[in-house]
Amino acid sequence: MTATQTTTANPFYAARIGRKAEQPEPYLDQPVYAKLPRVPRNASPVPHLTSLYHFSRAGEYGDRSYPGNCGGNLIKDLLRFYGAKSCYDPMTGSGTCRDVCRELGIYCWSSDLREGMDACDATRTPPDCFDFCWIHPPYWRQKIYSGNPLDLSQAPSVPAFLDRYKLLLANCAAALAPGGTLAVLMGDYNDREAGFVPLVYHTKRLAFELGLKQNGTDIIRFSHGASSSKKIYRSSFIPGLHDVCMLFAKS
Ligand SMILES: C[S@@+](CC[C@H](N)C(=O)[O-])C[C@H]1O[C@@H](n2cnc3c(N)ncnc32)[C@H](O)[C@@H]1O
């Protein structure tokens, strides 16, 4: 608990100790501006791309109202950093990655289960010809995307989710040409029944088991605009305000 949560500025704490709540601290409702470390100069074609992705502008890509939509600017920066000429996008959702590729003139194979393409099915995976792959899978059942049992968000347990997630990662690796890059955006998830599920850890574990190598720093993406930010919870926890983009190379 932070100092604020153990004062009567926190209405739930105040109720617990039988006191009247004060006005909440202003920072709970207003943006906070933090000073970020200085970026070292280097030869990157995208110098503002660092391990802290804090841009609040999502860009005009995909549909912001689609559940789990992610902004396109991070995808754009990664495609430009790696100089990608082709991209495999098997969980396109509202088409964010597809729209970025269209703008950059990059060939993009986009599909999604809602169009009938199961990304965990190896028989539907294109051959090893792409130099970049972008996936933003469901964070298990944090958001339910459909009633289709093949949907990763429908997996009945953590082990069942991880079994299918491994198939997904294996298929993405198979679609990459040697030397290609797989970028996975994933977040940890606190499930009501299963407890805290460290999905970022599992992503790396599974990717390494499949022979992929991490080829750059994790990118911590600040979760601007997450629907959970506006909610009020009765329980006490440390809010997660980020997800993680992990970069793997096919050797
Ligand atoms: C987090 S959303 C992706 C949102 C996307 N990044 C955007 O900006 O709109 C996850 C997507 O995975 C899809 N999905 C879930 N299971 C799938 C599967 N087995 N094969 C293909 N797509 C799947 C869902 O339909 C959903 O669109």
Short mmCIF file of C-alpha atoms and ligand atoms in Angstrom, two decimals:
data_model
loop_
_atom_site.label_atom_id
_atom_site.label_comp_id
_atom_site.label_asym_id
_atom_site.label_seq_id
_atom_site.Cartn_x
_atom_site.Cartn_y
_atom_site.Cartn_z
CA MET A 1 0.00 0.00 0.00
CA THR A 2 1.19 3.51 -0.69
CA ALA A 3 1.10 6.28 1.88
CA THR A 4 -2.01 7.69 0.23
CA GLN A 5 -3.88 4.42 0.41
CA THR A 6 -3.32 4.19 4.15
CA THR A 7 -4.72 7.68 4.74
CA THR A 8 -8.35 8.67 4.70
CA ALA A 9 -7.81 10.02 1.16
CA ASN A 10 -8.47 6.43 0.11
CA PRO A 11 -12.25 5.94 0.54
CA PHE A 12 -11.94 2.17 0.97
CA TYR A 13 -9.25 2.49 3.62
CA ALA A 14 -11.29 5.20 5.36
CA ALA A 15 -14.34 2.91 5.40
CA ARG A 16 -12.24 0.07 6.83
CA ILE A 17 -11.10 2.11 9.79
CA GLY A 18 -14.54 3.73 10.23
CA ARG A 19 -13.53 7.28 9.25
CA LYS A 20 -14.97 9.75 6.75
CA ALA A 21 -13.07 9.88 3.44
CA GLU A 22 -11.22 13.08 2.58
CA GLN A 23 -10.98 14.41 -0.96
CA PRO A 24 -8.78 12.00 -2.96
CA GLU A 25 -5.22 13.04 -3.77
CA PRO A 26 -5.24 14.94 -7.07
CA TYR A 27 -2.82 12.52 -8.75
CA LEU A 28 -5.40 9.73 -8.69
CA ASP A 29 -7.52 11.61 -11.22
CA GLN A 30 -5.03 13.70 -13.16
CA PRO A 31 -2.14 12.81 -15.46
CA VAL A 32 1.29 12.58 -13.84
CA TYR A 33 4.33 13.77 -15.80
CA ALA A 34 7.50 11.79 -15.06
CA LYS A 35 11.00 12.69 -16.21
CA LEU A 36 12.36 9.91 -18.41
CA PRO A 37 16.06 9.03 -18.65
CA ARG A 38 17.99 10.65 -21.47
CA VAL A 39 18.25 8.52 -24.64
CA PRO A 40 21.80 7.68 -25.75
CA ARG A 41 22.59 8.79 -29.32
CA ASN A 42 22.95 5.84 -31.68
CA ALA A 43 22.49 4.90 -35.34
CA SER A 44 18.91 3.67 -34.96
CA PRO A 45 16.62 4.74 -37.82
CA VAL A 46 13.96 5.29 -35.12
CA PRO A 47 15.85 7.12 -32.35
CA HIS A 48 12.78 7.72 -30.18
CA LEU A 49 12.13 3.95 -29.93
CA THR A 50 13.45 2.94 -26.49
CA SER A 51 12.57 0.42 -23.79
CA LEU A 52 9.92 2.85 -22.48
CA TYR A 53 7.06 3.35 -24.92
CA HIS A 54 5.10 6.21 -23.49
CA PHE A 55 3.38 7.91 -26.45
CA SER A 56 -0.23 8.57 -25.59
CA ARG A 57 -1.23 9.06 -29.26
CA ALA A 58 -2.38 5.75 -30.73
CA GLY A 59 -2.31 6.80 -34.38
CA GLU A 60 -5.07 6.39 -36.97
CA TYR A 61 -4.83 2.63 -37.36
CA GLY A 62 -7.36 -0.14 -36.73
CA ASP A 63 -10.44 0.59 -34.67
CA ARG A 64 -9.88 2.09 -31.21
CA SER A 65 -13.23 0.68 -30.04
CA TYR A 66 -12.22 -2.93 -30.83
CA PRO A 67 -11.65 -4.82 -27.54
CA GLY A 68 -7.92 -5.04 -26.78
CA ASN A 69 -7.06 -2.61 -29.60
CA CYS A 70 -3.44 -1.44 -29.45
CA GLY A 71 -2.12 1.75 -30.99
CA GLY A 72 -0.27 1.36 -34.28
CA ASN A 73 2.69 3.62 -33.59
CA LEU A 74 4.73 0.99 -31.78
CA ILE A 75 4.20 -1.46 -34.67
CA LYS A 76 5.22 1.25 -37.12
CA ASP A 77 8.39 2.05 -35.19
CA LEU A 78 9.36 -1.62 -35.01
CA LEU A 79 8.76 -2.21 -38.71
CA ARG A 80 10.91 0.81 -39.51
CA PHE A 81 13.62 -0.21 -37.03
CA TYR A 82 13.95 -3.68 -38.56
CA GLY A 83 13.48 -2.42 -42.13
CA ALA A 84 10.82 -5.09 -42.66
CA LYS A 85 9.58 -5.76 -46.19
CA SER A 86 6.93 -8.32 -45.25
CA CYS A 87 4.83 -8.92 -42.14
CA TYR A 88 2.79 -11.83 -40.79
CA ASP A 89 -0.17 -10.61 -38.68
CA PRO A 90 -2.29 -13.65 -37.70
CA MET A 91 -4.32 -11.98 -34.88
CA THR A 92 -5.14 -8.74 -36.58
CA GLY A 93 -8.28 -7.90 -34.58
CA SER A 94 -9.42 -4.57 -35.99
CA GLY A 95 -6.52 -4.49 -38.47
CA THR A 96 -4.11 -2.15 -36.68
CA CYS A 97 -0.96 -3.85 -38.00
CA ARG A 98 -2.50 -4.24 -41.46
CA ASP A 99 -3.22 -0.49 -41.62
CA VAL A 100 0.32 0.40 -40.53
CA CYS A 101 1.79 -1.89 -43.20
CA ARG A 102 -0.47 -0.35 -45.83
CA GLU A 103 0.82 3.10 -44.92
CA LEU A 104 4.44 1.95 -45.05
CA GLY A 105 3.99 -0.02 -48.27
CA ILE A 106 4.88 -3.32 -46.56
CA TYR A 107 3.33 -6.60 -47.72
CA CYS A 108 1.13 -7.89 -44.87
CA TRP A 109 -0.64 -11.23 -44.38
CA SER A 110 -3.47 -10.40 -41.95
CA SER A 111 -5.99 -12.83 -40.52
CA ASP A 112 -7.95 -13.47 -37.34
CA LEU A 113 -10.08 -16.23 -35.86
CA ARG A 114 -13.15 -14.09 -36.44
CA GLU A 115 -12.45 -14.51 -40.16
CA GLY A 116 -12.12 -18.27 -39.64
CA MET A 117 -8.30 -18.53 -39.48
CA ASP A 118 -6.99 -20.31 -36.38
CA ALA A 119 -3.45 -19.06 -35.81
CA CYS A 120 -2.73 -22.15 -33.67
CA ASP A 121 -3.35 -24.48 -36.61
CA ALA A 122 -0.03 -25.34 -38.26
CA THR A 123 -1.74 -26.51 -41.46
CA ARG A 124 -2.98 -22.93 -42.10
CA THR A 125 0.37 -21.25 -41.44
CA PRO A 126 2.11 -19.72 -44.47
CA PRO A 127 5.64 -20.94 -45.29
CA ASP A 128 8.83 -19.41 -43.84
CA CYS A 129 8.95 -16.27 -45.94
CA PHE A 130 8.20 -13.29 -43.67
CA ASP A 131 10.83 -11.07 -42.13
CA PHE A 132 8.61 -9.72 -39.36
CA CYS A 133 5.68 -11.08 -37.35
CA TRP A 134 3.47 -9.05 -35.02
CA ILE A 135 1.12 -10.69 -32.51
CA HIS A 136 -1.00 -9.22 -29.76
CA PRO A 137 -2.74 -12.31 -28.36
CA PRO A 138 -5.50 -12.37 -25.75
CA TYR A 139 -4.14 -12.06 -22.20
CA TRP A 140 -5.88 -15.40 -21.55
CA ARG A 141 -9.45 -14.53 -20.45
CA GLN A 142 -8.89 -10.94 -19.35
CA LYS A 143 -11.08 -10.04 -22.35
CA ILE A 144 -13.28 -12.58 -24.13
CA TYR A 145 -13.13 -12.14 -27.91
CA SER A 146 -15.66 -14.74 -29.05
CA GLY A 147 -17.50 -17.91 -28.06
CA ASN A 148 -15.33 -19.98 -30.42
CA PRO A 149 -13.58 -22.75 -28.42
CA LEU A 150 -10.49 -22.22 -30.63
CA ASP A 151 -10.23 -18.65 -29.33
CA LEU A 152 -7.28 -18.32 -26.93
CA SER A 153 -9.50 -16.28 -24.61
CA GLN A 154 -11.77 -19.35 -24.25
CA ALA A 155 -9.08 -21.66 -22.83
CA PRO A 156 -10.56 -23.20 -19.67
CA SER A 157 -7.36 -23.13 -17.59
CA VAL A 158 -3.84 -21.66 -17.55
CA PRO A 159 -2.24 -24.93 -18.79
CA ALA A 160 -4.82 -25.17 -21.60
CA PHE A 161 -4.09 -21.57 -22.60
CA LEU A 162 -0.34 -22.16 -22.53
CA ASP A 163 -0.63 -25.31 -24.69
CA ARG A 164 -2.42 -23.30 -27.41
CA TYR A 165 -0.17 -20.28 -26.92
CA LYS A 166 2.86 -22.48 -27.58
CA LEU A 167 1.29 -23.66 -30.86
CA LEU A 168 0.70 -20.02 -31.81
CA LEU A 169 4.32 -19.05 -31.10
CA ALA A 170 5.60 -22.12 -32.99
CA ASN A 171 3.49 -21.21 -36.03
CA CYS A 172 4.68 -17.60 -35.97
CA ALA A 173 8.27 -18.82 -35.82
CA ALA A 174 7.56 -21.20 -38.72
CA ALA A 175 6.23 -18.32 -40.85
CA LEU A 176 9.45 -16.33 -40.40
CA ALA A 177 12.41 -16.55 -42.72
CA PRO A 178 15.71 -17.27 -40.92
CA GLY A 179 16.83 -14.08 -39.18
CA GLY A 180 13.25 -12.78 -39.02
CA THR A 181 11.83 -11.07 -35.94
CA LEU A 182 8.81 -12.02 -33.87
CA ALA A 183 7.31 -9.20 -31.78
CA VAL A 184 4.82 -10.24 -29.09
CA LEU A 185 2.79 -7.75 -27.08
CA MET A 186 1.61 -9.37 -23.86
CA GLY A 187 0.61 -8.38 -20.33
CA ASP A 188 0.41 -10.16 -17.00
CA TYR A 189 -3.09 -10.86 -15.79
CA ASN A 190 -4.71 -11.21 -12.40
CA ASP A 191 -7.48 -13.77 -12.68
CA ARG A 192 -10.29 -13.96 -10.14
CA GLU A 193 -9.91 -17.75 -9.76
CA ALA A 194 -6.39 -18.62 -10.95
CA GLY A 195 -4.68 -15.64 -9.29
CA PHE A 196 -1.77 -13.75 -10.83
CA VAL A 197 -0.77 -15.26 -14.18
CA PRO A 198 2.72 -14.11 -15.27
CA LEU A 199 2.07 -14.23 -19.00
CA VAL A 200 5.18 -12.21 -19.87
CA TYR A 201 7.35 -14.81 -18.15
CA HIS A 202 5.49 -17.65 -19.91
CA THR A 203 5.93 -15.96 -23.29
CA LYS A 204 9.70 -15.93 -22.89
CA ARG A 205 9.83 -19.45 -21.48
CA LEU A 206 7.82 -20.85 -24.40
CA ALA A 207 9.72 -18.83 -27.00
CA PHE A 208 13.07 -20.06 -25.67
CA GLU A 209 11.78 -23.65 -25.60
CA LEU A 210 10.97 -23.21 -29.30
CA GLY A 211 14.55 -22.17 -30.04
CA LEU A 212 13.86 -18.45 -30.47
CA LYS A 213 16.39 -15.96 -29.12
CA GLN A 214 15.59 -12.60 -27.59
CA ASN A 215 17.11 -10.00 -29.87
CA GLY A 216 16.51 -6.71 -28.08
CA THR A 217 15.35 -5.12 -24.89
CA ASP A 218 11.81 -5.59 -23.63
CA ILE A 219 9.69 -2.59 -24.52
CA ILE A 220 7.50 -1.47 -21.65
CA ARG A 221 4.42 0.04 -23.23
CA PHE A 222 2.54 2.48 -21.00
CA SER A 223 -1.16 1.56 -21.01
CA HIS A 224 -2.66 4.92 -21.86
CA GLY A 225 -6.42 4.69 -22.35
CA ALA A 226 -6.89 1.24 -20.76
CA SER A 227 -10.54 0.78 -19.77
CA SER A 228 -9.44 -0.51 -16.32
CA SER A 229 -7.92 2.92 -15.52
CA LYS A 230 -11.38 4.40 -15.12
CA LYS A 231 -12.71 1.67 -12.83
CA ILE A 232 -12.93 1.80 -9.03
CA TYR A 233 -11.99 -1.41 -7.21
CA ARG A 234 -12.78 -2.38 -3.61
CA SER A 235 -9.69 -4.56 -3.31
CA SER A 236 -6.15 -3.32 -2.64
CA PHE A 237 -3.52 -4.10 -5.29
CA ILE A 238 -0.62 -2.55 -7.18
CA PRO A 239 -2.13 -1.46 -10.52
CA GLY A 240 -0.25 -2.67 -13.59
CA LEU A 241 -0.02 0.29 -15.97
CA HIS A 242 1.94 -1.34 -18.76
CA ASP A 243 2.25 -4.33 -21.02
CA VAL A 244 5.44 -5.68 -22.56
CA CYS A 245 6.54 -6.03 -26.16
CA MET A 246 9.11 -8.84 -26.47
CA LEU A 247 11.35 -9.27 -29.49
CA PHE A 248 12.64 -12.65 -30.62
CA ALA A 249 14.80 -13.68 -33.53
CA LYS A 250 14.60 -16.90 -35.51
CA SER A 251 18.17 -18.03 -35.83
C1 LIG B 1 -5.77 -8.37 -28.30
S1 LIG B 1 -6.79 -8.70 -29.69
C2 LIG B 1 -5.85 -8.01 -31.01
C3 LIG B 1 -6.25 -6.58 -31.23
C4 LIG B 1 -5.44 -5.90 -32.31
N1 LIG B 1 -4.05 -5.76 -31.91
C5 LIG B 1 -6.02 -4.54 -32.63
O1 LIG B 1 -5.35 -3.52 -32.42
O2 LIG B 1 -7.20 -4.47 -33.02
C6 LIG B 1 -6.55 -10.46 -29.87
C7 LIG B 1 -7.16 -11.04 -31.13
O3 LIG B 1 -6.83 -12.43 -31.18
C8 LIG B 1 -7.88 -13.09 -31.87
N2 LIG B 1 -7.76 -14.55 -31.61
C9 LIG B 1 -8.00 -15.22 -30.46
N3 LIG B 1 -7.73 -16.54 -30.62
C10 LIG B 1 -7.29 -16.69 -31.90
C11 LIG B 1 -6.84 -17.79 -32.68
N4 LIG B 1 -6.81 -19.04 -32.17
N5 LIG B 1 -6.45 -17.57 -33.95
C12 LIG B 1 -6.50 -16.32 -34.52
N6 LIG B 1 -6.92 -15.24 -33.82
C13 LIG B 1 -7.31 -15.41 -32.53
C14 LIG B 1 -9.13 -12.43 -31.35
O4 LIG B 1 -10.20 -12.60 -32.25
C15 LIG B 1 -8.67 -10.95 -31.24
O5 LIG B 1 -9.01 -10.23 -32.39
#
